[in-house]
């Protein structure tokens, strides 16, 4: 695969609201490349996160890989220069609003 001269696909994760049983976060995936590209974000949480609901409109699938381990994927390619925002609502039995691992296409996500 040739080197991409137009940038990379990036993701940022930010907690927006929190209470004892739930927390809400926003995930924004940006395509800084000069071509349409696939994307996949992996979120892994320490114990306590027990479920997730994602809302973004069409174009995102969520796969539960295990306890606190979620895979979000674009169901189509993200256009060059475009971004996609996903609202996430997590259920929890303890702390841990930020994932211990967040990657987009294998690279680290921004946290805020």
C-alpha angles and dihedrals in degrees: 000000000000121000113269111239096183101067134264143280109266136181135201127199122201131174111228106176138006142185134162097280104027144025133193126216139174123226117195119190116196128191108213092171127105092240139050111274142186119242138200127180122198118200121188122183130190116245119307103053105107107169147002138209119195127197123184106129116253122340107058131091126191123208123189107219097179142311106338092350117118134173119201117191136181109241089212136020120287110235121244110276093009131121135205125207122207123191112211129196114192129195116215145176096202142003129307111108092165121062120244086221130027120169135167113203087340097308125107121269125230115251124209 
